[in-house]
Amino acid sequence: MVTENKIYYNNQLLSFDDVKLSLNDRAFKFGDGVFETIRINKSNIIWWDNHSDRLKHGLESLKIDYDLKKLYSKSKELIKLNKVQEGFIRISISRGDKSVGYLPLDECEASILIQTMPLRDVKFEAKNLWISSYRKIPDICLPSNAKTIANGLNSSLAKIQAVENNCFEALMLSVENNIAECSSGNIFWVKNNILYTPKNNLIKGIARAKIIELCELDIIEDDFKIECLEDADEVFISNISWLGLPIKSIEPLNYKYDKYLLCNIIRQKLLQNIEENHG
Amino acid sequence: MVTENKIYYNNQLLSFDDVKLSLNDRAFKFGDGVFETIRINKSNIIWWDNHSDRLKHGLESLKIDYDLKKLYSKSKELIKLNKVQEGFIRISISRGDKSVGYLPLDECEASILIQTMPLRDVKFEAKNLWISSYRKIPDICLPSNAKTIANGLNSSLAKIQAVENNCFEALMLSVENNIAECSSGNIFWVKNNILYTPKNNLIKGIARAKIIELCELDIIEDDFKIECLEDADEVFISNISWLGLPIKSIEPLNYKYDKYLLCNIIRQKLLQNIEENHG
């Protein structure tokens, strides 16, 4: 539960309502920045190294210069100040606010926002997926494996469309018609005791990495067409919030599933890993 | 020259430094919004209907509900208050600040920012283009002909790369390898007195529309490969700031051009149209 609402903005500790973002901030003007949402459990930051590595990769992909050194201690400090036991840390880094049009100026300095957020209440029950008409933005347009702010609009449009079609989440394909990922997580499926998950044009989720590390099954990461899901034994989706959520149907194709065993096991393994990751 | 710096934020007239954007603003978090940059000449708003139509189309594409009715009068008021003679109006509309993750909540209300900006000083001289490795985001990922905030990152990455390669602007291809547009404008070329310009997967600029309307040449709008530019008689780029700017080379292919006559004529026609559009 979040009881206080302090944030860090460019190394200043402020109340949430006292932050003044620049109107020229390039995240606000052009989606020009990256972010991470990181799980907090019993006031500990979970899987920090994975998030930090992806943040670093995103900053490098966008050529944003920012030293990540003090991020961990500042995040820890904020969790303590806000008395967060369960929830999330959101870190967003914008290229800064000095530009002429799309071109950042040499004196443009990255700005950073660290905030805590409450845990989202998602029931562990079987969900339905909507195959979105919005495709994942290809890697040759925006770096796919970076959580860019701009990429958020693509995910948002897919999510809105899924909910309009009475589904929980959107399943997104690549422009090459391969299965990519969900609007806010990755997808896995099991067939004959082999675990499958897409490899390209997706954000490689931290929960995804942990599932691959912990699942104890043979895994095939590759490009797959949507038809591969038709006769899967079990399908589930993952992110650091859901961990694993079983899928009962994929619409509008009306693919149906009724086995949730592996998803349950995976979820327990991730919960256990979270408990062990208190450092 | 901008002498005052008032802005409109959600119908409130404020000083630039007094605006407080919400940290939860979806433009800032996800690039979830649209914008227009509109030319001001002798304190008049130029080509308003074209900009307003594109803004409306963008809002519809993104399913953002916002009534554009009072935008013109508010923009006029701001120009007067800020005593702007030559410059730009930037209008940006965000989906709002009520979300759970990527999903906007029902009570999410669009927020709007109107600001004035100085004219950019671009010399009317022949420029070079860099063929970017970043491709335009396809229409099936984000609506191409909407000026979305998210699309700004794609343009920014291409522009940064062009400047790193000592070029003025980036020339961007589609994922299908067709010529699309520049990072901040459209492209035209002339061969045997026919004017050519790409048709798909691009932002249809307002200057582009005016050029098509005013040029008095046969025009072919279609899909074209980069090789079409190799033996063009003349190449130029357009936006509401440059109007028309001649191109002297396209790098790294080393295509060279030394005729700038049509660009000059087009530019004069646009300047004349701007003078006539004072209403």
Coordinates of C-alpha atoms in Angstrom, one line a residue:
Chain A
M1 CA 0.0 0.0 0.0
V2 CA 1.3 3.5 -0.9
T3 CA 0.9 5.7 2.1
E4 CA 3.1 8.7 1.1
N5 CA 3.6 10.1 -2.3
K6 CA 7.1 11.5 -2.7
I7 CA 8.9 11.3 -6.0
Y8 CA 12.4 11.9 -7.3
Y9 CA 12.6 14.4 -10.2
N10 CA 16.1 15.2 -11.4
N11 CA 17.6 14.3 -8.0
Q12 CA 15.1 16.5 -6.1
L13 CA 12.9 14.8 -3.6
L14 CA 9.4 16.4 -4.1
S15 CA 5.8 15.8 -3.3
F16 CA 3.9 14.3 -6.3
D17 CA 1.9 17.5 -6.8
D18 CA 4.9 19.8 -6.7
V19 CA 6.7 18.4 -9.7
K20 CA 6.9 20.7 -12.7
L21 CA 7.6 18.9 -15.9
S22 CA 9.0 21.2 -18.6
L23 CA 6.5 21.8 -21.4
N24 CA 9.5 21.2 -23.7
D25 CA 10.2 17.8 -22.2
R26 CA 10.9 15.5 -25.2
A27 CA 9.1 12.6 -23.6
F28 CA 5.9 14.8 -23.5
K29 CA 6.5 16.2 -27.0
F30 CA 7.8 13.2 -28.9
G31 CA 7.7 10.1 -26.7
D32 CA 11.5 10.5 -26.6
G33 CA 12.6 8.4 -23.6
V34 CA 12.5 5.1 -21.9
F35 CA 10.9 3.7 -18.8
E36 CA 10.8 0.6 -16.5
T37 CA 8.2 -0.6 -14.1
I38 CA 9.8 -2.7 -11.4
R39 CA 8.1 -4.8 -8.7
I40 CA 8.4 -4.1 -5.0
N41 CA 7.8 -7.0 -2.6
K42 CA 8.1 -6.6 1.2
S43 CA 9.7 -3.2 0.5
N44 CA 12.5 -4.9 -1.6
I45 CA 13.2 -4.2 -5.3
I46 CA 12.8 -7.4 -7.3
W47 CA 15.0 -8.4 -10.3
W48 CA 16.8 -5.0 -10.3
D49 CA 19.7 -6.2 -12.4
N50 CA 17.4 -7.4 -15.2
H51 CA 15.6 -4.1 -15.3
S52 CA 18.7 -2.0 -15.0
D53 CA 20.3 -4.0 -18.0
R54 CA 17.2 -3.3 -20.1
L55 CA 17.1 0.4 -19.2
K56 CA 20.8 0.6 -20.1
H57 CA 20.2 -1.1 -23.4
G58 CA 17.3 1.3 -24.1
L59 CA 19.3 4.4 -23.3
E60 CA 22.1 3.1 -25.6
S61 CA 19.7 2.4 -28.4
L62 CA 18.3 5.9 -28.2
K63 CA 21.8 7.4 -27.6
I64 CA 20.6 9.1 -24.4
D65 CA 23.4 9.8 -22.1
Y66 CA 22.5 9.0 -18.4
D67 CA 24.5 7.5 -15.6
L68 CA 22.4 4.8 -13.9
K69 CA 24.7 4.5 -10.9
K70 CA 22.5 6.1 -8.2
L71 CA 19.2 4.8 -9.4
Y72 CA 19.1 1.8 -7.1
S73 CA 19.8 3.7 -3.9
K74 CA 17.4 6.5 -4.8
S75 CA 14.7 3.9 -5.6
K76 CA 15.3 2.2 -2.2
E77 CA 15.1 5.5 -0.5
L78 CA 11.8 6.3 -2.1
I79 CA 10.3 3.0 -1.1
K80 CA 11.3 3.7 2.5
L81 CA 9.9 7.2 2.4
N82 CA 6.6 6.2 0.8
K83 CA 6.4 3.2 3.1
V84 CA 5.7 0.9 0.1
Q85 CA 5.5 -2.8 1.0
E86 CA 3.9 -4.2 -2.2
G87 CA 3.8 -2.2 -5.5
F88 CA 6.0 -0.8 -8.3
I89 CA 8.8 1.6 -8.9
R90 CA 8.4 3.4 -12.2
I91 CA 11.6 5.0 -13.6
S92 CA 11.2 7.2 -16.7
I93 CA 14.1 8.9 -18.4
S94 CA 13.5 11.6 -21.0
R95 CA 16.2 12.9 -23.4
G96 CA 15.6 16.4 -21.9
D97 CA 14.1 19.6 -23.0
K98 CA 16.4 21.4 -25.3
S99 CA 15.5 21.0 -29.0
V100 CA 14.9 22.6 -32.3
G101 CA 12.1 20.5 -33.6
Y102 CA 13.0 16.9 -33.6
L103 CA 16.7 17.7 -33.1
P104 CA 17.9 17.7 -29.5
L105 CA 20.5 20.4 -28.9
D106 CA 24.0 19.6 -27.5
E107 CA 23.1 21.1 -24.1
C108 CA 20.0 18.8 -23.8
E109 CA 20.3 16.9 -20.5
A110 CA 18.4 13.8 -19.7
S111 CA 15.7 14.2 -17.0
I112 CA 14.6 11.5 -14.7
L113 CA 11.5 10.7 -12.7
I114 CA 11.3 8.0 -10.1
Q115 CA 7.9 7.3 -8.6
T116 CA 6.2 4.5 -6.6
M117 CA 2.8 3.0 -7.6
P118 CA 0.4 0.6 -6.0
L119 CA 0.1 -3.0 -7.0
R120 CA -2.6 -3.7 -9.6
D121 CA -5.3 -6.0 -8.5
V122 CA -5.5 -8.7 -11.2
K123 CA -7.3 -12.0 -10.3
F124 CA -5.4 -15.2 -11.1
E125 CA -8.1 -16.6 -13.4
A126 CA -8.2 -17.7 -17.0
K127 CA -8.4 -14.7 -19.4
N128 CA -9.2 -14.2 -23.1
L129 CA -6.9 -12.6 -25.7
W130 CA -7.9 -10.5 -28.7
I131 CA -5.8 -10.7 -31.8
S132 CA -5.1 -7.0 -32.5
S133 CA -5.2 -5.3 -35.9
Y134 CA -2.3 -3.2 -34.6
R135 CA 1.0 -4.8 -35.3
K136 CA 4.1 -4.4 -33.1
I137 CA 6.4 -1.6 -34.3
P138 CA 9.3 -3.3 -36.2
D139 CA 12.8 -3.1 -34.8
I140 CA 13.9 -1.1 -37.9
C141 CA 11.5 1.7 -36.9
L142 CA 12.0 1.8 -33.1
P143 CA 14.3 -0.5 -31.1
S144 CA 11.9 -3.3 -30.1
N145 CA 13.6 -4.5 -27.0
A146 CA 13.7 -1.0 -25.4
K147 CA 10.8 0.1 -23.3
T148 CA 10.4 3.4 -25.2
I149 CA 7.7 5.9 -24.2
A150 CA 6.7 6.1 -27.9
N151 CA 6.1 2.4 -28.0
G152 CA 3.5 2.9 -25.3
L153 CA 1.0 4.3 -27.8
N154 CA 1.2 1.1 -30.0
S155 CA 0.6 -1.0 -26.9
S156 CA -2.2 1.3 -25.7
L157 CA -4.1 1.2 -29.0
A158 CA -4.0 -2.6 -29.0
K159 CA -5.1 -2.8 -25.4
I160 CA -8.0 -0.4 -25.9
Q161 CA -9.1 -2.5 -28.9
A162 CA -8.9 -5.7 -26.9
V163 CA -11.1 -4.3 -24.1
E164 CA -13.6 -2.9 -26.6
N165 CA -13.9 -6.5 -27.8
N166 CA -14.5 -7.7 -24.3
C167 CA -11.1 -9.3 -24.0
F168 CA -8.5 -8.9 -21.2
E169 CA -5.4 -8.4 -23.3
A170 CA -4.3 -7.9 -26.9
L171 CA -2.2 -10.4 -28.8
M172 CA 0.0 -8.6 -31.3
L173 CA 1.6 -9.9 -34.4
S174 CA 4.7 -8.5 -36.2
V175 CA 4.4 -6.9 -39.6
E176 CA 5.7 -10.3 -40.9
N177 CA 2.6 -12.0 -39.4
N178 CA 4.6 -13.7 -36.6
I179 CA 3.3 -13.9 -33.1
A180 CA 5.1 -11.1 -31.2
E181 CA 3.7 -10.4 -27.7
C182 CA 0.7 -9.1 -25.7
S183 CA 0.2 -5.4 -25.3
S184 CA 1.6 -5.6 -21.7
G185 CA 3.3 -8.9 -21.5
N186 CA 4.8 -11.9 -23.3
I187 CA 3.1 -15.1 -24.4
F188 CA 4.0 -18.8 -23.9
W189 CA 2.4 -22.0 -24.9
V190 CA 3.0 -25.7 -24.3
K191 CA 2.6 -28.6 -26.7
N192 CA 3.8 -32.1 -25.9
N193 CA 5.7 -30.8 -22.9
I194 CA 7.8 -28.3 -24.9
L195 CA 7.4 -24.7 -24.0
Y196 CA 7.3 -22.2 -26.9
T197 CA 7.7 -18.4 -27.0
P198 CA 8.3 -15.9 -29.8
K199 CA 11.9 -14.6 -30.2
N200 CA 11.9 -11.5 -32.4
N201 CA 10.3 -8.0 -32.5
L202 CA 9.2 -7.9 -28.9
I203 CA 10.1 -6.5 -25.6
K204 CA 11.8 -9.3 -23.7
G205 CA 10.0 -9.1 -20.4
I206 CA 11.8 -9.7 -17.1
A207 CA 9.1 -12.2 -16.1
R208 CA 9.7 -13.9 -19.5
A209 CA 13.5 -14.2 -18.7
K210 CA 12.7 -15.6 -15.3
I211 CA 10.3 -18.2 -16.7
I212 CA 12.9 -19.3 -19.3
E213 CA 15.4 -19.6 -16.4
L214 CA 13.2 -21.5 -14.0
C215 CA 10.7 -23.6 -16.0
E216 CA 12.7 -26.9 -16.3
L217 CA 11.1 -27.7 -19.7
D218 CA 12.6 -27.7 -23.1
I219 CA 12.1 -24.3 -24.6
I220 CA 11.9 -23.3 -28.3
E221 CA 12.3 -19.5 -29.0
D222 CA 11.6 -18.8 -32.6
D223 CA 9.2 -17.1 -35.1
F224 CA 5.7 -18.6 -35.1
K225 CA 2.5 -18.0 -37.0
I226 CA -0.8 -17.7 -35.2
E227 CA -1.9 -21.2 -36.3
C228 CA 0.7 -22.7 -33.9
L229 CA -1.6 -21.7 -31.1
E230 CA -4.6 -23.6 -32.4
D231 CA -3.8 -27.0 -30.9
A232 CA -1.6 -25.9 -28.0
D233 CA -2.2 -27.8 -24.7
E234 CA -1.9 -24.7 -22.6
V235 CA -1.3 -21.0 -23.2
F236 CA -0.3 -18.3 -20.7
I237 CA 0.9 -14.8 -20.6
S238 CA 3.5 -13.1 -18.3
N239 CA 4.7 -9.9 -16.9
I240 CA 6.1 -8.8 -13.5
S241 CA 2.6 -7.9 -12.3
W242 CA 0.6 -11.0 -13.4
L243 CA 3.7 -13.3 -13.3
G244 CA 1.7 -15.9 -15.2
L245 CA -1.9 -15.7 -16.2
P246 CA -3.7 -18.7 -18.0
I247 CA -5.5 -18.1 -21.3
K248 CA -8.9 -19.7 -21.9
S249 CA -9.5 -18.4 -25.4
I250 CA -8.0 -16.4 -28.3
E251 CA -10.6 -14.3 -30.2
P252 CA -11.9 -13.8 -32.8
L253 CA -10.4 -17.2 -33.9
N254 CA -12.2 -19.0 -31.0
Y255 CA -9.2 -21.1 -30.0
K256 CA -10.1 -22.6 -26.6
Y257 CA -7.9 -23.9 -23.7
D258 CA -8.9 -25.6 -20.5
K259 CA -5.5 -26.6 -18.9
Y260 CA -3.8 -24.2 -16.6
L261 CA -1.4 -26.5 -14.7
L262 CA 2.0 -25.3 -16.1
C263 CA 0.9 -21.7 -15.6
N264 CA 0.2 -22.5 -12.0
I265 CA 3.5 -24.1 -11.5
I266 CA 5.4 -21.3 -13.2
R267 CA 3.5 -18.7 -11.1
Q268 CA 4.5 -20.5 -7.9
K269 CA 8.1 -20.7 -9.0
L270 CA 8.2 -16.9 -9.7
L271 CA 6.5 -16.1 -6.4
Q272 CA 9.2 -18.2 -4.7
N273 CA 11.9 -16.5 -6.6
I274 CA 10.5 -13.1 -5.6
E275 CA 10.7 -14.2 -1.9
E276 CA 14.3 -15.3 -2.4
N277 CA 15.3 -12.1 -4.2
H278 CA 15.2 -9.8 -1.1
G279 CA 18.5 -7.9 -1.4
Chain B
M1 CA 9.3 37.6 -32.6
V2 CA 7.8 36.2 -29.4
T3 CA 7.7 38.9 -26.8
E4 CA 5.3 37.3 -24.2
N5 CA 5.0 33.7 -23.2
K6 CA 1.5 32.9 -22.3
I7 CA 0.1 29.5 -23.0
Y8 CA -3.3 27.8 -22.8
Y9 CA -3.5 24.7 -20.8
N10 CA -6.9 23.1 -20.5
N11 CA -8.7 26.4 -21.1
Q12 CA -6.6 28.2 -18.5
L13 CA -4.4 31.1 -19.6
L14 CA -1.1 30.7 -17.8
S15 CA 2.5 31.9 -17.9
F16 CA 4.8 29.2 -19.6
D17 CA 6.5 28.6 -16.2
D18 CA 3.3 28.2 -14.3
V19 CA 1.9 25.2 -16.1
K20 CA 1.9 21.9 -14.2
L21 CA 1.6 18.9 -16.4
S22 CA 0.3 15.8 -14.6
L23 CA 3.0 13.2 -14.1
N24 CA 0.3 10.7 -15.2
D25 CA -0.3 12.6 -18.5
R26 CA -0.4 9.9 -21.2
A27 CA 1.5 11.9 -23.7
F28 CA 4.4 12.0 -21.2
K29 CA 4.0 8.4 -20.2
F30 CA 3.2 6.7 -23.6
G31 CA 3.3 9.3 -26.4
D32 CA -0.5 9.0 -26.4
G33 CA -1.6 12.1 -28.1
V34 CA -1.4 14.2 -31.3
F35 CA 0.0 17.6 -32.2
E36 CA 0.1 20.2 -34.9
T37 CA 2.6 23.0 -35.6
I38 CA 0.9 25.8 -37.5
R39 CA 2.5 28.8 -39.2
I40 CA 1.7 32.4 -38.1
N41 CA 2.3 35.2 -40.6
K42 CA 1.7 38.8 -39.8
S43 CA -0.2 37.6 -36.7
N44 CA -2.5 35.5 -38.9
I45 CA -3.0 31.7 -38.6
I46 CA -2.1 30.1 -42.0
W47 CA -3.8 27.1 -43.5
W48 CA -5.9 26.5 -40.4
D49 CA -8.5 24.3 -42.1
N50 CA -5.9 21.9 -43.3
H51 CA -4.3 21.6 -39.9
S52 CA -7.7 21.3 -38.2
D53 CA -8.7 18.5 -40.5
R54 CA -5.6 16.6 -39.8
L55 CA -5.9 17.1 -36.1
K56 CA -9.5 15.8 -36.3
H57 CA -8.4 12.8 -38.3
G58 CA -5.6 12.1 -35.8
L59 CA -8.0 12.3 -32.8
E60 CA -10.4 10.0 -34.5
S61 CA -7.7 7.5 -35.4
L62 CA -6.6 7.4 -31.8
K63 CA -10.2 7.5 -30.5
I64 CA -9.5 10.6 -28.4
D65 CA -12.7 12.5 -27.7
Y66 CA -12.1 16.3 -28.0
D67 CA -14.2 19.1 -29.3
L68 CA -12.0 21.3 -31.6
K69 CA -14.6 24.1 -31.8
K70 CA -12.8 26.8 -29.7
L71 CA -9.3 26.0 -30.8
Y72 CA -9.1 28.7 -33.4
S73 CA -10.3 31.5 -31.3
K74 CA -8.1 30.5 -28.4
S75 CA -5.1 30.3 -30.8
K76 CA -5.9 33.8 -32.2
E77 CA -6.2 35.1 -28.6
L78 CA -2.8 33.7 -27.7
I79 CA -1.1 35.2 -30.8
K80 CA -2.5 38.6 -29.8
L81 CA -1.5 38.2 -26.1
N82 CA 2.1 37.0 -27.0
K83 CA 2.3 39.7 -29.7
V84 CA 3.5 37.1 -32.3
Q85 CA 4.0 38.4 -35.8
E86 CA 5.9 35.5 -37.4
G87 CA 6.2 32.1 -35.7
F88 CA 4.2 29.0 -34.9
I89 CA 1.3 27.8 -32.9
R90 CA 1.8 24.3 -31.4
I91 CA -1.3 22.5 -30.3
S92 CA -0.9 19.2 -28.5
I93 CA -3.7 17.1 -27.2
S94 CA -3.1 14.2 -24.9
R95 CA -5.6 11.5 -24.1
G96 CA -5.5 12.6 -20.4
D97 CA -4.1 11.3 -17.1
K98 CA -6.4 8.5 -15.9
S99 CA -5.1 5.0 -16.6
V100 CA -4.3 1.6 -15.3
G101 CA -1.2 0.8 -17.2
Y102 CA -1.8 1.2 -21.0
L103 CA -5.6 1.2 -20.5
P104 CA -7.2 4.7 -20.2
L105 CA -10.0 4.8 -17.7
D106 CA -13.5 5.9 -18.6
E107 CA -13.1 9.2 -16.7
C108 CA -9.9 10.0 -18.7
E109 CA -10.4 13.4 -20.2
A110 CA -8.2 14.8 -23.0
S111 CA -5.9 17.7 -22.0
I112 CA -4.8 20.4 -24.4
L113 CA -1.8 22.7 -24.6
I114 CA -1.6 25.6 -27.0
Q115 CA 1.7 27.5 -27.1
T116 CA 3.4 30.0 -29.5
M117 CA 6.9 29.4 -30.7
P118 CA 9.4 31.5 -32.7
L119 CA 10.1 31.0 -36.4
R120 CA 13.1 28.7 -37.0
D121 CA 15.8 30.3 -39.0
V122 CA 16.5 28.0 -42.0
K123 CA 18.5 29.5 -44.9
F124 CA 17.1 29.0 -48.3
E125 CA 20.0 27.1 -49.7
A126 CA 20.6 23.6 -51.2
K127 CA 20.7 20.9 -48.5
N128 CA 21.9 17.3 -48.3
L129 CA 19.8 14.3 -47.3
W130 CA 20.8 11.1 -45.4
I131 CA 19.0 7.9 -46.2
S132 CA 18.1 6.8 -42.7
S133 CA 18.4 3.2 -41.4
Y134 CA 15.2 4.0 -39.4
R135 CA 12.1 3.2 -41.4
K136 CA 8.8 5.0 -41.1
I137 CA 6.5 3.3 -38.6
P138 CA 3.9 1.4 -40.8
D139 CA 0.3 2.4 -40.8
I140 CA -0.7 -1.0 -39.3
C141 CA 1.3 -0.1 -36.2
L142 CA 0.5 3.6 -35.7
P143 CA -1.8 5.6 -38.0
S144 CA 0.7 7.1 -40.4
N145 CA -1.2 10.2 -41.4
A146 CA -1.7 11.4 -37.8
K147 CA 0.9 13.5 -36.2
T148 CA 1.1 11.3 -33.1
I149 CA 3.4 12.2 -30.3
A150 CA 4.8 8.7 -30.4
N151 CA 5.7 9.0 -34.0
G152 CA 8.0 11.9 -32.9
L153 CA 10.6 9.5 -31.6
N154 CA 10.9 7.7 -35.0
S155 CA 11.4 11.1 -36.7
S156 CA 13.9 12.2 -33.9
L157 CA 16.1 9.1 -34.3
A158 CA 16.3 9.6 -38.0
K159 CA 17.0 13.3 -37.7
I160 CA 19.8 12.7 -35.1
Q161 CA 21.3 10.1 -37.4
A162 CA 21.2 12.5 -40.4
V163 CA 23.0 15.3 -38.4
E164 CA 25.6 12.8 -37.2
N165 CA 26.3 12.1 -40.8
N166 CA 26.7 15.8 -41.6
C167 CA 23.4 16.0 -43.4
F168 CA 20.6 18.5 -42.9
E169 CA 17.7 16.0 -43.0
A170 CA 16.9 12.3 -43.0
L171 CA 15.2 10.6 -45.9
M172 CA 13.1 7.7 -44.6
L173 CA 11.9 4.6 -46.4
S174 CA 8.9 2.5 -45.5
V175 CA 9.4 -1.1 -44.3
E176 CA 8.6 -2.1 -47.9
N177 CA 11.6 -0.1 -49.1
N178 CA 9.5 2.6 -50.7
I179 CA 10.5 6.3 -50.4
A180 CA 8.3 7.7 -47.6
E181 CA 9.2 11.1 -46.4
C182 CA 11.8 13.2 -44.5
S183 CA 12.0 13.2 -40.7
S184 CA 10.3 16.6 -40.7
G185 CA 8.8 17.1 -44.1
N186 CA 7.8 15.6 -47.5
I187 CA 9.9 15.0 -50.6
F188 CA 9.2 15.9 -54.3
W189 CA 11.2 15.4 -57.4
V190 CA 10.9 16.4 -61.1
K191 CA 11.8 14.4 -64.1
N192 CA 10.8 15.5 -67.6
N193 CA 8.5 18.2 -66.3
I194 CA 6.5 15.7 -64.2
L195 CA 6.4 16.2 -60.4
Y196 CA 6.6 13.0 -58.3
T197 CA 5.9 12.4 -54.6
P198 CA 5.3 9.4 -52.5
K199 CA 1.7 8.5 -51.6
N200 CA 1.7 5.9 -48.8
N201 CA 2.9 5.5 -45.2
L202 CA 3.7 9.1 -44.6
I203 CA 2.4 12.2 -42.9
K204 CA 0.7 14.2 -45.6
G205 CA 2.1 17.6 -44.9
I206 CA 0.1 20.8 -45.2
A207 CA 2.9 22.3 -47.4
R208 CA 2.7 19.1 -49.5
A209 CA -1.0 19.6 -50.0
K210 CA -0.5 23.2 -51.0
I211 CA 2.3 22.3 -53.5
I212 CA 0.1 19.8 -55.1
E213 CA -2.7 22.4 -55.3
L214 CA -0.5 25.2 -56.7
C215 CA 2.2 23.6 -58.8
E216 CA 0.6 23.6 -62.2
L217 CA 2.6 20.5 -63.3
D218 CA 1.4 16.9 -63.9
I219 CA 1.8 15.1 -60.6
I220 CA 2.2 11.4 -59.9
E221 CA 1.6 10.2 -56.4
D222 CA 2.6 6.6 -56.0
D223 CA 5.1 4.1 -54.4
F224 CA 8.7 4.7 -55.5
K225 CA 12.0 3.0 -54.9
I226 CA 15.1 5.0 -54.0
E227 CA 16.6 4.4 -57.4
C228 CA 13.9 6.7 -58.9
L229 CA 15.8 9.6 -57.4
E230 CA 19.1 8.8 -59.1
D231 CA 18.4 10.7 -62.3
A232 CA 15.9 13.2 -61.1
D233 CA 16.2 16.7 -62.7
E234 CA 15.5 18.4 -59.4
V235 CA 14.7 17.3 -55.8
F236 CA 13.2 19.4 -53.0
I237 CA 11.7 18.9 -49.6
S238 CA 8.8 20.7 -48.0
N239 CA 7.1 21.6 -44.7
I240 CA 5.3 24.7 -43.4
S241 CA 8.6 26.1 -42.1
W242 CA 10.9 25.6 -45.1
L243 CA 8.1 25.8 -47.6
G244 CA 10.4 24.4 -50.2
L245 CA 14.1 23.6 -49.8
P246 CA 16.3 22.4 -52.7
I247 CA 18.4 19.2 -52.3
K248 CA 21.9 19.1 -53.7
S249 CA 22.8 15.5 -52.7
I250 CA 21.5 12.3 -51.2
E251 CA 24.0 10.4 -49.1
P252 CA 25.5 7.8 -48.8
L253 CA 24.4 7.1 -52.4
N254 CA 26.1 10.3 -53.6
Y255 CA 23.2 11.3 -55.9
K256 CA 23.9 14.9 -57.0
Y257 CA 21.6 17.7 -58.1
D258 CA 22.3 21.2 -59.3
K259 CA 18.9 22.5 -60.5
Y260 CA 16.7 24.5 -58.0
L261 CA 14.4 26.3 -60.4
L262 CA 11.1 24.6 -59.6
C263 CA 11.7 24.7 -55.9
N264 CA 12.2 28.4 -56.2
I265 CA 9.0 28.8 -58.1
I266 CA 7.1 26.6 -55.6
R267 CA 8.5 28.5 -52.7
Q268 CA 7.3 31.9 -54.2
K269 CA 3.9 30.5 -54.9
L270 CA 3.6 29.3 -51.2
L271 CA 4.8 32.6 -49.9
Q272 CA 2.2 34.4 -52.1
N273 CA -0.5 32.0 -50.9
I274 CA 0.5 32.7 -47.2
E275 CA 0.1 36.4 -47.9
E276 CA -3.3 35.8 -49.4
N277 CA -4.4 33.6 -46.5
H278 CA -4.8 36.3 -44.0
G279 CA -8.2 35.5 -42.4

